[in-house]
CSV table of C-alpha atoms (C1' of nucleotides) in Angstrom, one decimal:
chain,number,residue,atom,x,y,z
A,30,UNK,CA,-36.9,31.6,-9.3
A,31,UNK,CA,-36.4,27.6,-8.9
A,32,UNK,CA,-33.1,25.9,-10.5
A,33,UNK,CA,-35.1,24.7,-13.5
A,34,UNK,CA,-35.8,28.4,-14.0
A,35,UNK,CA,-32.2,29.3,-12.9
A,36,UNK,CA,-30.8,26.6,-15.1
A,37,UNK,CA,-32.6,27.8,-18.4
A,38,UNK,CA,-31.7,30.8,-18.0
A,39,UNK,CA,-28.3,29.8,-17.2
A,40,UNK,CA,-27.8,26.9,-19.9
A,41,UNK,CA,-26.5,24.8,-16.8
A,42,UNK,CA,-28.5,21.9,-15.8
A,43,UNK,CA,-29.9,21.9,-12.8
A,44,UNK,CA,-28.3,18.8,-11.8
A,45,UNK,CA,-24.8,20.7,-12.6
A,46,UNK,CA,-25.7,23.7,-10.1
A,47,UNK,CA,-26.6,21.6,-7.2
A,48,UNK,CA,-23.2,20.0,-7.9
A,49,UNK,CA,-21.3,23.1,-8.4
A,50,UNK,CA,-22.5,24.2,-5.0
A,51,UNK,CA,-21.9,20.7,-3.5
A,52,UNK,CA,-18.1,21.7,-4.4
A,53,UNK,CA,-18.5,25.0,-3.3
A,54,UNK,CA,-17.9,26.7,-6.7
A,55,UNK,CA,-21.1,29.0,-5.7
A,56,UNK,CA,-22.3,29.9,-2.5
A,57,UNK,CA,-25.5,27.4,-1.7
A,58,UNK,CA,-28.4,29.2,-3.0
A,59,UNK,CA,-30.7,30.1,-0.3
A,60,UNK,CA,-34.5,28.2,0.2
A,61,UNK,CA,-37.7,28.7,0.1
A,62,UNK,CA,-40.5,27.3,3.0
A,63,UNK,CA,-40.6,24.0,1.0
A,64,UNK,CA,-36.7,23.4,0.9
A,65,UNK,CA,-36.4,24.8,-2.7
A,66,UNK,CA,-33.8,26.4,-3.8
A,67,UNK,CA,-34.2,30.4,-5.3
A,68,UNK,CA,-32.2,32.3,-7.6
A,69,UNK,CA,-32.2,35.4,-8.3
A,70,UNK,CA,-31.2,37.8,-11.5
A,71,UNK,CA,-27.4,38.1,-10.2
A,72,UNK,CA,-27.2,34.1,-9.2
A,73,UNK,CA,-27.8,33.7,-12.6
A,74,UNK,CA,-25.7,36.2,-13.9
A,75,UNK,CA,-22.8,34.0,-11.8
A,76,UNK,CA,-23.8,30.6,-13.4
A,77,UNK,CA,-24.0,32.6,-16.7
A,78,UNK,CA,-20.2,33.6,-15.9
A,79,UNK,CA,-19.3,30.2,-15.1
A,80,UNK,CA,-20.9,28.6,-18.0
A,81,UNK,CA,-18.7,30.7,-20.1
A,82,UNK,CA,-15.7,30.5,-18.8
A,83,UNK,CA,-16.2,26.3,-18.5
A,84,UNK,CA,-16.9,26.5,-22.6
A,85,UNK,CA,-14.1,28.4,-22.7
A,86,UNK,CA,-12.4,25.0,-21.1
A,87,UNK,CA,-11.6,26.5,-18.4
A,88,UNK,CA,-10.9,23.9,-15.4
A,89,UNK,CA,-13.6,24.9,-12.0
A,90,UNK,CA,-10.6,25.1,-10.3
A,91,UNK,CA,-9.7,28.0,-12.6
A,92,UNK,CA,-13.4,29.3,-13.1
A,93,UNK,CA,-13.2,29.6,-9.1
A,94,UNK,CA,-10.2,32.0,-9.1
A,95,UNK,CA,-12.0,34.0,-11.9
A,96,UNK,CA,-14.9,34.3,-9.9
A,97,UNK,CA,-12.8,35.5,-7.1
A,98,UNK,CA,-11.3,38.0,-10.0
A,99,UNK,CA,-14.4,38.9,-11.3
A,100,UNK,CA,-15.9,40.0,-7.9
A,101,UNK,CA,-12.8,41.7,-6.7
A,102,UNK,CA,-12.9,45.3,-7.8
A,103,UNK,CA,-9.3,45.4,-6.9
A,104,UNK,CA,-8.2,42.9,-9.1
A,105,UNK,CA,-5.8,43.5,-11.6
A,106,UNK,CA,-6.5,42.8,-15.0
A,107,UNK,CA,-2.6,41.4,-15.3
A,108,UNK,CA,-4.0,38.6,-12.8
A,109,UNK,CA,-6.8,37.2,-15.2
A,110,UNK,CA,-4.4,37.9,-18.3
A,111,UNK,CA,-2.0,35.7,-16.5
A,112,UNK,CA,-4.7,32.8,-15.9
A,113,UNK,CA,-5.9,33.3,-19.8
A,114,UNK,CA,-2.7,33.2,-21.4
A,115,UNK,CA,-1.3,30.3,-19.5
A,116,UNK,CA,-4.7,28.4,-20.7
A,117,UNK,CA,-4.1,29.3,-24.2
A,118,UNK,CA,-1.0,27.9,-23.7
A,119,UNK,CA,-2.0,24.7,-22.3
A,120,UNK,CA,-4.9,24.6,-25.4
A,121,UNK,CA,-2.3,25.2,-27.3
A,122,UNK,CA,-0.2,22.1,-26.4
A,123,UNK,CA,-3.4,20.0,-26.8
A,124,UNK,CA,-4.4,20.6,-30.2
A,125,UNK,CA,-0.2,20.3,-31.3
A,126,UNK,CA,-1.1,16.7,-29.2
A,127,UNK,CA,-3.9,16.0,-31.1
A,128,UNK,CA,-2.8,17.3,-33.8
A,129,UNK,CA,0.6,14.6,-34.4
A,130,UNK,CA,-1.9,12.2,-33.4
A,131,UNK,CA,-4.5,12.6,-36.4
A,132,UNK,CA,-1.0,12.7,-39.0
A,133,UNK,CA,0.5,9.5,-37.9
A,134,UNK,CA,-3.7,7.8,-38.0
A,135,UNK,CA,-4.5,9.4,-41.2
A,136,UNK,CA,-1.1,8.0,-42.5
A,137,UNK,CA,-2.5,4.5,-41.1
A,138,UNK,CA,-5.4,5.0,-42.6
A,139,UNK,CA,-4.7,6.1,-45.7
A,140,UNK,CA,-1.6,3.1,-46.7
A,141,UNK,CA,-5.0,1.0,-45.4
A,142,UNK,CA,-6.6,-0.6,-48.4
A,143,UNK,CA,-9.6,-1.0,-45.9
A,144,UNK,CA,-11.0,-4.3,-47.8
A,145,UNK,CA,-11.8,-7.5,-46.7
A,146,UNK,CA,-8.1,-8.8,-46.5
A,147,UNK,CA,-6.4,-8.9,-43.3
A,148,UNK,CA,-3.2,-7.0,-44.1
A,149,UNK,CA,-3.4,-4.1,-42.3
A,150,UNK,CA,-1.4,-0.8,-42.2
A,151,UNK,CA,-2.9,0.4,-39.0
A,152,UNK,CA,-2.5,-2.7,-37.1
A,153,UNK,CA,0.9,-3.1,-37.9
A,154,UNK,CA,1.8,0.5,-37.2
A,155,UNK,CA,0.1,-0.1,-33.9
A,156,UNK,CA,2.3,-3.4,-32.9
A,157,UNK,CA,5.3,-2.2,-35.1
A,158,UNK,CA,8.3,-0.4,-32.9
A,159,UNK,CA,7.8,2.5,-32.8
A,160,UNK,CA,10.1,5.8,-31.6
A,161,UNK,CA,8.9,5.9,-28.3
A,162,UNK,CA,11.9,4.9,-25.7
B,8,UNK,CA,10.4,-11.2,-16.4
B,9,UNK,CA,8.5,-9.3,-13.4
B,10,UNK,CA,6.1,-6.7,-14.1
B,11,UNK,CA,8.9,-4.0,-13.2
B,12,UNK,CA,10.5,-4.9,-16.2
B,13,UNK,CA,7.5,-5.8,-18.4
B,14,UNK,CA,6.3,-2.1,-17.3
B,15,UNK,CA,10.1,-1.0,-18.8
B,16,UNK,CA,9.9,-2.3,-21.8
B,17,UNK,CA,6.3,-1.5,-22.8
B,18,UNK,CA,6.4,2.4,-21.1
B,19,UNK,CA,3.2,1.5,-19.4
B,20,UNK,CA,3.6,1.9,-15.5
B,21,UNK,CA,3.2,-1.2,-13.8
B,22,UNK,CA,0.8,0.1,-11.7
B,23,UNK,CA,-1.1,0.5,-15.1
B,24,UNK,CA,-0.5,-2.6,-15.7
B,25,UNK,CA,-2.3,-4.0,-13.1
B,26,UNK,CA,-5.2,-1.8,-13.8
B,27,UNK,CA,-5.6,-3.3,-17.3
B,28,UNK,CA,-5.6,-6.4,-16.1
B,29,UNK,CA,-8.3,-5.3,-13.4
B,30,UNK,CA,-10.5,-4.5,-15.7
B,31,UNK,CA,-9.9,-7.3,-18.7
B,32,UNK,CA,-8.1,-5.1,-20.9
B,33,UNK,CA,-5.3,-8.0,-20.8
B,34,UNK,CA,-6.0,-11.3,-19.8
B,35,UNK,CA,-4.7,-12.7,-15.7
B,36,UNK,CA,-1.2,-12.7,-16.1
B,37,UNK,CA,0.8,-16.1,-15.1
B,38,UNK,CA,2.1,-16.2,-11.4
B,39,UNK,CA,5.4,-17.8,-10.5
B,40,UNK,CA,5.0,-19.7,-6.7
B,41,UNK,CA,5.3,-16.7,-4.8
B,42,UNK,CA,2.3,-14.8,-6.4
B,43,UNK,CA,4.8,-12.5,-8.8
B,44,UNK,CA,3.4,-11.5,-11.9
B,45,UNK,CA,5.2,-13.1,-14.9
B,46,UNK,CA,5.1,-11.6,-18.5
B,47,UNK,CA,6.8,-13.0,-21.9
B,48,UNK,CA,7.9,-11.1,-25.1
B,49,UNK,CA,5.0,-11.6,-26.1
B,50,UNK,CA,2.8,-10.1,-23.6
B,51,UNK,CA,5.1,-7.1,-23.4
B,52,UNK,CA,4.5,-6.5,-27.3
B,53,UNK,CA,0.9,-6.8,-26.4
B,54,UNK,CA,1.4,-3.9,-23.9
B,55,UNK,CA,3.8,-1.7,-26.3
B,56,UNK,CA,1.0,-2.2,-28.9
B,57,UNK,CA,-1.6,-1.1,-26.4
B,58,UNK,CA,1.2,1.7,-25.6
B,59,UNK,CA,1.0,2.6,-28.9
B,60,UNK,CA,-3.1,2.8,-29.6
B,61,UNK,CA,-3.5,5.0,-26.5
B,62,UNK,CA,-0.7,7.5,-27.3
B,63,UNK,CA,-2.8,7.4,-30.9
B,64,UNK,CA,-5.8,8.5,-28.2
B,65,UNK,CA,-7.9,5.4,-29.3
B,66,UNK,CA,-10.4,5.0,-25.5
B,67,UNK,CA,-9.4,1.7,-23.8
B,68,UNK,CA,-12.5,0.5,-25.0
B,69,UNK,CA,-11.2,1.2,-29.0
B,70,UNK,CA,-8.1,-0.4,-28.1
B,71,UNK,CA,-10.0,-3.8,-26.9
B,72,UNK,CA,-11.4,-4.0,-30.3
B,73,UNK,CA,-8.3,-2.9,-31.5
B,74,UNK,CA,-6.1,-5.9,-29.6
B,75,UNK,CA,-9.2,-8.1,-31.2
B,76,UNK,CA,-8.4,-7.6,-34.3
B,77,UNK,CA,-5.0,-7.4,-34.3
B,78,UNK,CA,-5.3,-11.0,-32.8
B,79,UNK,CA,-7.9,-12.2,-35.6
B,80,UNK,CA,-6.1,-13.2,-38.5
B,81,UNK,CA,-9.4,-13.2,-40.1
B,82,UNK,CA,-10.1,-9.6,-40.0
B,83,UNK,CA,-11.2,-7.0,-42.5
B,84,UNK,CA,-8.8,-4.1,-43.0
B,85,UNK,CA,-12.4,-2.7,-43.5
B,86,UNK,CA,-13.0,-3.0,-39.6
B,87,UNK,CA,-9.7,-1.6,-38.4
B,88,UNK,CA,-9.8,1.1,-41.2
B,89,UNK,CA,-13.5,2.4,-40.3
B,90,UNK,CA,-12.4,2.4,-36.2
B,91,UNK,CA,-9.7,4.2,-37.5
B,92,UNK,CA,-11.4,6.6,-39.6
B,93,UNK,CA,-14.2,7.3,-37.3
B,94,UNK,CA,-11.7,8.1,-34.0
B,95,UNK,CA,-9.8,10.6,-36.9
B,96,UNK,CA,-13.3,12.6,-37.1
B,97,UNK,CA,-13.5,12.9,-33.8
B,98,UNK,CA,-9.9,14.3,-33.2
B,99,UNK,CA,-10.5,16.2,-35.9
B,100,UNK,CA,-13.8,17.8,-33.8
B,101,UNK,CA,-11.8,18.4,-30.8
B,102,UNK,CA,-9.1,20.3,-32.7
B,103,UNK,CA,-11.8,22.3,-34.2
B,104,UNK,CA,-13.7,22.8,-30.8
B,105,UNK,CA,-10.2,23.8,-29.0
B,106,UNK,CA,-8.9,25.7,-32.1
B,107,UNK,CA,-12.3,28.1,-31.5
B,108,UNK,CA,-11.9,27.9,-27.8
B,109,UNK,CA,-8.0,29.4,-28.1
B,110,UNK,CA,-9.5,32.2,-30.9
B,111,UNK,CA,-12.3,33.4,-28.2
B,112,UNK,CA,-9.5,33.2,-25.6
B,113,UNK,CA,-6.5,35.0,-27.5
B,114,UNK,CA,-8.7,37.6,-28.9
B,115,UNK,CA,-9.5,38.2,-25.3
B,116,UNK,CA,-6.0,38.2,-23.7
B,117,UNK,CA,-5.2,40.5,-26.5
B,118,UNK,CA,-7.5,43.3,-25.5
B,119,UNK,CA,-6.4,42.7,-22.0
B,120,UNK,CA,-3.7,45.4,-21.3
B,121,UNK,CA,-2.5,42.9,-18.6
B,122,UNK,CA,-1.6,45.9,-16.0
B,123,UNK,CA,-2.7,46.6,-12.6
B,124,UNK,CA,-6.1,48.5,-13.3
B,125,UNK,CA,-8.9,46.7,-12.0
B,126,UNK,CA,-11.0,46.6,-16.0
B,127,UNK,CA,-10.2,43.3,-18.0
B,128,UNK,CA,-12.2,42.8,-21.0
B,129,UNK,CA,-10.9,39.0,-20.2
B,130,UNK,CA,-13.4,39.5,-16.8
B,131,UNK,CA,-16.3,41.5,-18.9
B,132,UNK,CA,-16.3,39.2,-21.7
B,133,UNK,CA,-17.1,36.1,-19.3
B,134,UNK,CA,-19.9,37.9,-17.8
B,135,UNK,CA,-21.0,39.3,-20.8
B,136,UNK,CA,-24.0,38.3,-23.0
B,137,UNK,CA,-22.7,35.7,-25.6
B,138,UNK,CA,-24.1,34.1,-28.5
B,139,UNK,CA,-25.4,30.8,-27.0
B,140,UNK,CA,-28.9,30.2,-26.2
C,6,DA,C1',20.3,-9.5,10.9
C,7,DT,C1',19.0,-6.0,8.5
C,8,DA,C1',18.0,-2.9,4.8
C,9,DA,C1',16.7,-1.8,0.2
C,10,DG,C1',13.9,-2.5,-3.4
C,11,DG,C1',10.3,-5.1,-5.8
C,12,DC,C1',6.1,-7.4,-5.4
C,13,DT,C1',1.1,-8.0,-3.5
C,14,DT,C1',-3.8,-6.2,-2.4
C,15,DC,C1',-7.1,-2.8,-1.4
C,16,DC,C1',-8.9,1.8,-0.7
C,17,DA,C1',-9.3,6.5,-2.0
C,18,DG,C1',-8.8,10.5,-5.0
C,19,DA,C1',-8.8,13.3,-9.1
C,20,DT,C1',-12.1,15.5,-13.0
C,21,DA,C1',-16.7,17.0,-14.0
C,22,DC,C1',-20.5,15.6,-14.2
C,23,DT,C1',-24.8,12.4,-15.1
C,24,DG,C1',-28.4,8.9,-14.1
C,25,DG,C1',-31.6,7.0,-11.2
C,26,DA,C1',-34.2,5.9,-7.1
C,27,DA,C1',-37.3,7.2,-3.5
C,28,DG,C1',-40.0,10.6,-2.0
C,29,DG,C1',-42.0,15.6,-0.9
C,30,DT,C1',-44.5,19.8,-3.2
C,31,DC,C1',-47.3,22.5,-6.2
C,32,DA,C1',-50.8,23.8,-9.6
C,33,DA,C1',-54.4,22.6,-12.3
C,34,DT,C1',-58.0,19.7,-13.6
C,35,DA,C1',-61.9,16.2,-13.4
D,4,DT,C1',-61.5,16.3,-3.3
D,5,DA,C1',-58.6,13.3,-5.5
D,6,DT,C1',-55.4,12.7,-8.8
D,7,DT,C1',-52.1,13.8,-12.2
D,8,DG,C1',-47.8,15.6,-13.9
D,9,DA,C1',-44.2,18.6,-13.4
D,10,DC,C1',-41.0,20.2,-10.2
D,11,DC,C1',-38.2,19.8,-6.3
D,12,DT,C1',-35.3,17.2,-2.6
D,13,DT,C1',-31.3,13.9,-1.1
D,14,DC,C1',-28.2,10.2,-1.7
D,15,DC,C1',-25.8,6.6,-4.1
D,16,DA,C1',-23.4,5.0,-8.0
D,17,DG,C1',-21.3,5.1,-12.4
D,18,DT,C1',-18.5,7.2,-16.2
D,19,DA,C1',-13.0,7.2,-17.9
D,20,DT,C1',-8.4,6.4,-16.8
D,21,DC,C1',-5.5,6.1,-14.1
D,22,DT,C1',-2.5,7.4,-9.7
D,23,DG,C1',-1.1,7.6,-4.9
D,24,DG,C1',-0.5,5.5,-0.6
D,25,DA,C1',-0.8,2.2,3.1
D,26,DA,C1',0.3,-2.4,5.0
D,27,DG,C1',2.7,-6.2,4.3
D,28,DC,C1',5.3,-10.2,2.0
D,29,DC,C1',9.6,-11.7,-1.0
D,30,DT,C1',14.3,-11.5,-2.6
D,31,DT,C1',19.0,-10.2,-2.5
D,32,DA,C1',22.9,-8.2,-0.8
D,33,DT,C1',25.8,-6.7,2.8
DNA sequence: ATAAGGCTTCCAGATACTGGAAGGTCAATA
DNA sequence: TATTGACCTTCCAGTATCTGGAAGCCTTAT
């Protein structure tokens, strides 16, 4: 099939798989007479696998090494656990980041009387010292 | 004082600093003969208060409205409250979208035996079927 | 005189795409 | 057959937010 095919099929645009193979996350798909591309069933199985793990916010550095996983037979599954957990991890971190972050606005917002005054709670939280060093 | 010491007081690097300037974030800062860089309290509080909205995660382009407003003694509490209000949803919508992300993930790594055998539901649930389109 | 450290500019890279332009190809229709 | 519209191709540029590094000038101290 042709990467609008390939890409439907994959939920990838097609713009996104000519660029993941521009990177050399896949291997570049193989052409027809014209120049087109073709996919077949298992290409799109890969993309498929990809798209996931990306959702999964996965960085295409790490999608690469779970590729590599995923095709090695050998593989051991304490390899991929490792890779998972220390995403969770970093996840993790991010939403405790964002996390403080929506307390200390929703503070803000909430001493903010939000009328047409100009004392505001938010703006002088922003210029006010704060306990950074 | 120099920008090494402007970048000191206002935790933003000075190489930063430069690259807010660069793009109009800040206005041209004053040069002494030799082409130095010169910054006043004043200027540094601007920075520490741009510090301040970024560590919050407002985009540069928030915190330009932001520095705006906080320079309008005119404004409406109103204005900063809804920017306010509107960047909490959308942390809010990242938590959630990285709080279901981790779930997917830990439930995962949790059937994962984590060993040296080559089967990793981690690996099979990537390439399996999922929900979206 | 020289060395260390701070300052300057400019270019490039990282991340992960996305948009658009210019142009070739294919299938169907008038 | 000519044309239309949907695909496909490549290449360049832009998004967001810096960060690193090179080449070179300025200041201060030894």
């Amino acid at each position: 099939m042709n990467i609008g095919q390939a890409a439907k099929h994959s939920n990838i645009s097609a713009k996104t798989i000519r660029y993941y193979e521009s990177i050399g996350l896949i291997v570049p798909a193989s052409r027809t007479d014209n120049g087109y591309r073709t996919y077949s069933d298992k290409d799109v199985q890969t993309l498929r696998f990809i798209h996931h793990a990306r959702s999964l916010g996965f960085s295409v550095k790490d999608v690469s090494m779970l590729l590599d996983l995923w095709r090695n037979q050998k593989r051991a599954s304490a390899d991929v656990k490792a890779l998972a957990m220390a995403h969770v991890a970093a996840v993790d971190h991010k939403i405790g980041e964002l996390q403080r972050m929506r307390d200390t606005l929703l503070d803000l917002t909430h001493r903010c009387h939000g009328d047409d005054r100009p004392d505001c709670p938010i703006i002088e939280g922003l210029a006010g010292k704060t306990a950074d060093a």
